[in-house]
PDB file of C-alpha atoms in Angstrom:
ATOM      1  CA  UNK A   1      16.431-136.711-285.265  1.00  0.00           C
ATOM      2  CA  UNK A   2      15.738-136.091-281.599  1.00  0.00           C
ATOM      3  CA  UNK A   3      18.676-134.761-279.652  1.00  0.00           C
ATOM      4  CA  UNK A   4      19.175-134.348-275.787  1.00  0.00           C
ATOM      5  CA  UNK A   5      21.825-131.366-275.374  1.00  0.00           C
ATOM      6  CA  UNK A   6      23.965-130.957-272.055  1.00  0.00           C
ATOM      7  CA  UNK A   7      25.297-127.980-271.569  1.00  0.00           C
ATOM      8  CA  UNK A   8      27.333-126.928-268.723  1.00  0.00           C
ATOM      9  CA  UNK A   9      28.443-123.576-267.862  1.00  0.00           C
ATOM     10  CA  UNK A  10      30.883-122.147-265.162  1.00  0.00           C
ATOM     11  CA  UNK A  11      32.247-119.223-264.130  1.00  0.00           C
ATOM     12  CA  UNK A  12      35.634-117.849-265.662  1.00  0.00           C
ATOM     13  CA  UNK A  13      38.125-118.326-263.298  1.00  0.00           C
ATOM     14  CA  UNK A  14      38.991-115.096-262.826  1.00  0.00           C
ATOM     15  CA  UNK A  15      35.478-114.299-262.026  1.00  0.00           C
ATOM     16  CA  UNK A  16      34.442-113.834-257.701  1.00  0.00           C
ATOM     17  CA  UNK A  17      31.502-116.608-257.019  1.00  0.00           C
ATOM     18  CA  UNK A  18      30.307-115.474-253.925  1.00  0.00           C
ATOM     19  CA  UNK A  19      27.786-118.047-254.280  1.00  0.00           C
ATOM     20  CA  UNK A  20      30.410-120.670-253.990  1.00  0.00           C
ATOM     21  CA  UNK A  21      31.948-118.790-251.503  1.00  0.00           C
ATOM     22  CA  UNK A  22      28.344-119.241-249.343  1.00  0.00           C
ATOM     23  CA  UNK A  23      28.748-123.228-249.726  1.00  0.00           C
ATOM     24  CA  UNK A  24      32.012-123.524-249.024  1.00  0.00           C
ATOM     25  CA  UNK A  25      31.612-121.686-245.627  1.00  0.00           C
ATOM     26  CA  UNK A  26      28.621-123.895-245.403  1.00  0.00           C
ATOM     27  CA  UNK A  27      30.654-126.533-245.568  1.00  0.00           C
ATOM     28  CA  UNK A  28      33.086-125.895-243.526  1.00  0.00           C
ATOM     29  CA  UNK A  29      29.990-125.322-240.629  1.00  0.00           C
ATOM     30  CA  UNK A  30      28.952-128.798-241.106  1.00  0.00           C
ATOM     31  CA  UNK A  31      32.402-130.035-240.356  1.00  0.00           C
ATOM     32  CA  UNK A  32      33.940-130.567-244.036  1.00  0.00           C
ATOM     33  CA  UNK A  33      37.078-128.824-243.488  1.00  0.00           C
ATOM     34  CA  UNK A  34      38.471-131.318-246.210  1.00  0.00           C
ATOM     35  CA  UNK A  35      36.616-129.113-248.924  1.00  0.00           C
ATOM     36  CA  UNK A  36      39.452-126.024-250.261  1.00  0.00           C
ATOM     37  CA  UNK A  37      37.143-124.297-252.729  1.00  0.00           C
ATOM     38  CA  UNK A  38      33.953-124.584-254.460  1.00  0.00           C
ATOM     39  CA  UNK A  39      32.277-123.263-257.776  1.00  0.00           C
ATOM     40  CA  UNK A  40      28.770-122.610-258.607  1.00  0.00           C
ATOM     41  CA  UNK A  41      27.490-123.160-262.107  1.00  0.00           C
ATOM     42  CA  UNK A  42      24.562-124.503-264.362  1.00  0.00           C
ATOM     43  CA  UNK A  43      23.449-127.630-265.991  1.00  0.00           C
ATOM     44  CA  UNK A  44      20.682-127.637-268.750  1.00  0.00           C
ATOM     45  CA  UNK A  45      18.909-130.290-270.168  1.00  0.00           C
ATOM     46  CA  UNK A  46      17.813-129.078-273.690  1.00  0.00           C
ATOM     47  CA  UNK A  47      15.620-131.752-275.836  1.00  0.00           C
ATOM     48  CA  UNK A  48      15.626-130.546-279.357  1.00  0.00           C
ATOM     49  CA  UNK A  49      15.159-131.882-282.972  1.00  0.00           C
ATOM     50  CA  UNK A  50      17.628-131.236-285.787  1.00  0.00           C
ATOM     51  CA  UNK A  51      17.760-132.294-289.941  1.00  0.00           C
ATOM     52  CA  UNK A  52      21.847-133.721-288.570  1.00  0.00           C
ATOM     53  CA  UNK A  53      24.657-133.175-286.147  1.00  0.00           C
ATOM     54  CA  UNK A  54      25.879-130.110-287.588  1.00  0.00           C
ATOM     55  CA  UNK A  55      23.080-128.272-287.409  1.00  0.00           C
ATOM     56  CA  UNK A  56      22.390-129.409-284.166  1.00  0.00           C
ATOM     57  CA  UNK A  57      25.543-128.148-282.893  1.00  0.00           C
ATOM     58  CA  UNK A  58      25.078-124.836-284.443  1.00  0.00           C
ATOM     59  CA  UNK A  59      21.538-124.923-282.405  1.00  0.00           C
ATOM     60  CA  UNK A  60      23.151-125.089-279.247  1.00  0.00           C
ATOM     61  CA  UNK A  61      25.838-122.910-279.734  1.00  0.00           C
ATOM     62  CA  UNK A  62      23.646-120.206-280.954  1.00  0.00           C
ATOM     63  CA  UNK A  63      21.462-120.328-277.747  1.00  0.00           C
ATOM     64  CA  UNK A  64      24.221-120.828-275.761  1.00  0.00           C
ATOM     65  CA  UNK A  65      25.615-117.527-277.106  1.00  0.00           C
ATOM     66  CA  UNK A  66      22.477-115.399-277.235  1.00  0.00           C
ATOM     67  CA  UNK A  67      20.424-116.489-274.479  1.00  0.00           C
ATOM     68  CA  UNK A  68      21.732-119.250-272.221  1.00  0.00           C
ATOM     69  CA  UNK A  69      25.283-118.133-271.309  1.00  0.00           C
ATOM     70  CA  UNK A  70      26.680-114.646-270.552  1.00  0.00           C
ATOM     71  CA  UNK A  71      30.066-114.761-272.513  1.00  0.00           C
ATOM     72  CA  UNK A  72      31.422-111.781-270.301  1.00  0.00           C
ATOM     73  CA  UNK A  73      31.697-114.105-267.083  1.00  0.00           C
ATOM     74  CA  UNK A  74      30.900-117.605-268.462  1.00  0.00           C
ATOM     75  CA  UNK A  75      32.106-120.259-270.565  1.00  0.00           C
ATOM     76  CA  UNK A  76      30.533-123.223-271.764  1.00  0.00           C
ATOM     77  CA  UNK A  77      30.966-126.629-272.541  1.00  0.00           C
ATOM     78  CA  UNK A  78      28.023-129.083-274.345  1.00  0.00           C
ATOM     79  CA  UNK A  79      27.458-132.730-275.027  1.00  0.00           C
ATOM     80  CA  UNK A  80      25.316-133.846-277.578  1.00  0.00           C
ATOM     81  CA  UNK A  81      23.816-136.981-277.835  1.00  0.00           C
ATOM     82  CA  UNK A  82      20.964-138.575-280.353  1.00  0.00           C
ATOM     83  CA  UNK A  83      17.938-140.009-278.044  1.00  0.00           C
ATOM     84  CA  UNK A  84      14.768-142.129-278.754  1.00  0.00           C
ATOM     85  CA  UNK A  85      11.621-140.749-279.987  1.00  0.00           C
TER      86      UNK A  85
ATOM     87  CA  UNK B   1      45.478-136.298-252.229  1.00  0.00           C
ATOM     88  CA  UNK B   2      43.634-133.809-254.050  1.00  0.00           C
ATOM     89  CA  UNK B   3      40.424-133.912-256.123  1.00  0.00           C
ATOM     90  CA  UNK B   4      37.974-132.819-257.816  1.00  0.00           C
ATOM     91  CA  UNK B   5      34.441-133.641-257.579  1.00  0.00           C
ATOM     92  CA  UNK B   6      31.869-132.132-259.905  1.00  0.00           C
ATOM     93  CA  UNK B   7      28.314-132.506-259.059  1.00  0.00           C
ATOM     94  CA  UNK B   8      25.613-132.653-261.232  1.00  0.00           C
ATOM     95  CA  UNK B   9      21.822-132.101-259.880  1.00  0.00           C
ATOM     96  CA  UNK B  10      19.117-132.722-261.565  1.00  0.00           C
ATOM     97  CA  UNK B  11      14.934-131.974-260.620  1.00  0.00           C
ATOM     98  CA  UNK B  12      13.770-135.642-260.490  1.00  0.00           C
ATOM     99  CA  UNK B  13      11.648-135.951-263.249  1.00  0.00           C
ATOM    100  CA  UNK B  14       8.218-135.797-261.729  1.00  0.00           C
ATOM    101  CA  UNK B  15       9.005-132.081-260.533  1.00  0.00           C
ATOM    102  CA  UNK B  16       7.455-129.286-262.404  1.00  0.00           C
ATOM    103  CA  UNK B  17      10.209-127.150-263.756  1.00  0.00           C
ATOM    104  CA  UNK B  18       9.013-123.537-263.656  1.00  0.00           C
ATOM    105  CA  UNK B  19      12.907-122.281-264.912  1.00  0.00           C
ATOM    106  CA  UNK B  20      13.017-124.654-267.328  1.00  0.00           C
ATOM    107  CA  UNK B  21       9.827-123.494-268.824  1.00  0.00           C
ATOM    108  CA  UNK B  22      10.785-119.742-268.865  1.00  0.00           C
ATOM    109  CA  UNK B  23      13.456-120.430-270.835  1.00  0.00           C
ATOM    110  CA  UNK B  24      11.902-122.777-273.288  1.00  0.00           C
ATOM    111  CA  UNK B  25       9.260-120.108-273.619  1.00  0.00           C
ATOM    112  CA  UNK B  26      13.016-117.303-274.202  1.00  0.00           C
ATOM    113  CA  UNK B  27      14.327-120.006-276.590  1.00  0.00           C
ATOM    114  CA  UNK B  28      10.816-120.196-278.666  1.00  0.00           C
ATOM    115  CA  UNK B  29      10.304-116.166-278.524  1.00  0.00           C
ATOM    116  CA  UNK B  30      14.304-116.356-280.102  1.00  0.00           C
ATOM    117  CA  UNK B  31      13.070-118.631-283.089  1.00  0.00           C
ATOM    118  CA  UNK B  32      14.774-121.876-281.636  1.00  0.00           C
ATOM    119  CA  UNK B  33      11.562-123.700-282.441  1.00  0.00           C
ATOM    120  CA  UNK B  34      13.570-127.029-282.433  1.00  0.00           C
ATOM    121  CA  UNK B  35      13.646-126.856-278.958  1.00  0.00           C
ATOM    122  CA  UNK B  36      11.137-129.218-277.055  1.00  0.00           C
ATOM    123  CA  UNK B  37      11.947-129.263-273.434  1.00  0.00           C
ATOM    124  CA  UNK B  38      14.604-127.729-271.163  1.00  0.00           C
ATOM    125  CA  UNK B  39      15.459-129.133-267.417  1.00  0.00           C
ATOM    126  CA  UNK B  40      17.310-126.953-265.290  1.00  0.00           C
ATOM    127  CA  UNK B  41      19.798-127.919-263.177  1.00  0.00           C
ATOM    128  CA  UNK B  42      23.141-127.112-261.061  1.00  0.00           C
ATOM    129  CA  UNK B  43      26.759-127.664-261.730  1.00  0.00           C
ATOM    130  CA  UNK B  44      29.188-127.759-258.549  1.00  0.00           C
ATOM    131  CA  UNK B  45      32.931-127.832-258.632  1.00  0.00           C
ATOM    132  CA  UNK B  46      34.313-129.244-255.021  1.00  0.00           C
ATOM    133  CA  UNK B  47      37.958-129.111-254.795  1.00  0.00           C
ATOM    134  CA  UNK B  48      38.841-131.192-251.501  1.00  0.00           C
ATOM    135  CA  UNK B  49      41.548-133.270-250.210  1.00  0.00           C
ATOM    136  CA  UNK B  50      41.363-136.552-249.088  1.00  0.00           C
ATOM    137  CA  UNK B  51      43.562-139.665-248.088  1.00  0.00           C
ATOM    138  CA  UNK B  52      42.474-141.755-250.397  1.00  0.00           C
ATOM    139  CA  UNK B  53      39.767-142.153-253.207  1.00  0.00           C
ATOM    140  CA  UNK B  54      37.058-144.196-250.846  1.00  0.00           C
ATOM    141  CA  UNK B  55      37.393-141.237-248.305  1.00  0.00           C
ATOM    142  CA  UNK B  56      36.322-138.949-250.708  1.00  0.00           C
ATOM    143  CA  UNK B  57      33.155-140.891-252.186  1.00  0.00           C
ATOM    144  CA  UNK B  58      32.571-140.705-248.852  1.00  0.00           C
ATOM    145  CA  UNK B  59      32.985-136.621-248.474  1.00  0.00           C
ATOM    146  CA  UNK B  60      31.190-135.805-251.281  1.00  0.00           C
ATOM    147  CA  UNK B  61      28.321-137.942-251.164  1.00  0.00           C
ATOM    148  CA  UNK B  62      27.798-136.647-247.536  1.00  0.00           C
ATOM    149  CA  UNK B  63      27.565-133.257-248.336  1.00  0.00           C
ATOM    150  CA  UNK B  64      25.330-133.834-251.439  1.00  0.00           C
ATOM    151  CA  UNK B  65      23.058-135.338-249.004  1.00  0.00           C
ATOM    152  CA  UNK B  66      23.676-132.794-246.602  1.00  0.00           C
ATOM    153  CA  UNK B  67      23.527-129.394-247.966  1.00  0.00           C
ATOM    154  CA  UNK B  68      24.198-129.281-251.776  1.00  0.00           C
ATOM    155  CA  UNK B  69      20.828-131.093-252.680  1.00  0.00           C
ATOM    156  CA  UNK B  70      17.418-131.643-251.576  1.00  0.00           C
ATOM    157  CA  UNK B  71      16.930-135.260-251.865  1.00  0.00           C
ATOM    158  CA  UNK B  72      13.014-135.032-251.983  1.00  0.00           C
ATOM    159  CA  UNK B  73      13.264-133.177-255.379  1.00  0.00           C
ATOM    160  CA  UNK B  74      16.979-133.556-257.018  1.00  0.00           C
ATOM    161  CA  UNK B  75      19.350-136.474-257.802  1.00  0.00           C
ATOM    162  CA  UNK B  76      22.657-136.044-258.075  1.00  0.00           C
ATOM    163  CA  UNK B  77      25.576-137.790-259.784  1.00  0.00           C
ATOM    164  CA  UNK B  78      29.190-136.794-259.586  1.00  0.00           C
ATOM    165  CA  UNK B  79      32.773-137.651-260.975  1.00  0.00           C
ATOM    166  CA  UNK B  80      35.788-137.512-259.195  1.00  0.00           C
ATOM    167  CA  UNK B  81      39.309-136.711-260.695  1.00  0.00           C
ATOM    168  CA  UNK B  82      42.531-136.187-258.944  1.00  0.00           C
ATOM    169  CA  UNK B  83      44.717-132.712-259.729  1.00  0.00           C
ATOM    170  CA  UNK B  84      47.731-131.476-259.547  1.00  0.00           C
ATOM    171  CA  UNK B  85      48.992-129.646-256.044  1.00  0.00           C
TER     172      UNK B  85
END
């Protein structure tokens, strides 16, 4: 089975994101003063194939943990989701 | 009221996706050979305030238009939620 993984990973909240910092000054140049804080993180798109669900999941966690994440700042959250073809 | 408005942006799909490919290529080298295709992307967390849900549709989809995408290469969808304080 073909599977489309999203994974979305942020910052631990305890963590500075100067990047968000950046944008939300940015912001606040272009008149947004409504905006209080903003986070930077990532959003992947993984198309993979898998024998089930389970070992799908294990898939993505795996390169989530090894590769696609750094679980010293980050966490991570994932939806999986069977797709055609 | 206060929300939260997390963005999602995505390359549209005609763009070449040079990270994406890196890390397909990482996720190969790793033995994830299931893996087929990964699409980068970016993952914002605006916390604003507005006065009332139609105002802030309006706020966020001005600054995604604005500054937090490039509308010639990315789409963008978003959900809104309102939180506590």
């Amino acid at each position: 089975m073909n599977l489309l993984a999203k994974i979305y990973v942020t910052l631990k909240g305890s963590v500075l994101d100067p990047q968000g910092a950046a944008v939300t000054h940015a912001l606040h140049a272009l008149s947004y003063d409504a905006v209080r804080d903003v986070r930077i993180g990532k959003y992947m798109e993984v198309t993979l194939s898998a024998t089930d669900e389970t070992q799908a999941h294990e898939l993505v966690r795996g390169m989530c943990e090894r590769l696609l994440t750094n679980p010293v700042i980050e966490t991570y959250t994932y939806e999986l989701a069977e797709v055609e073809q």
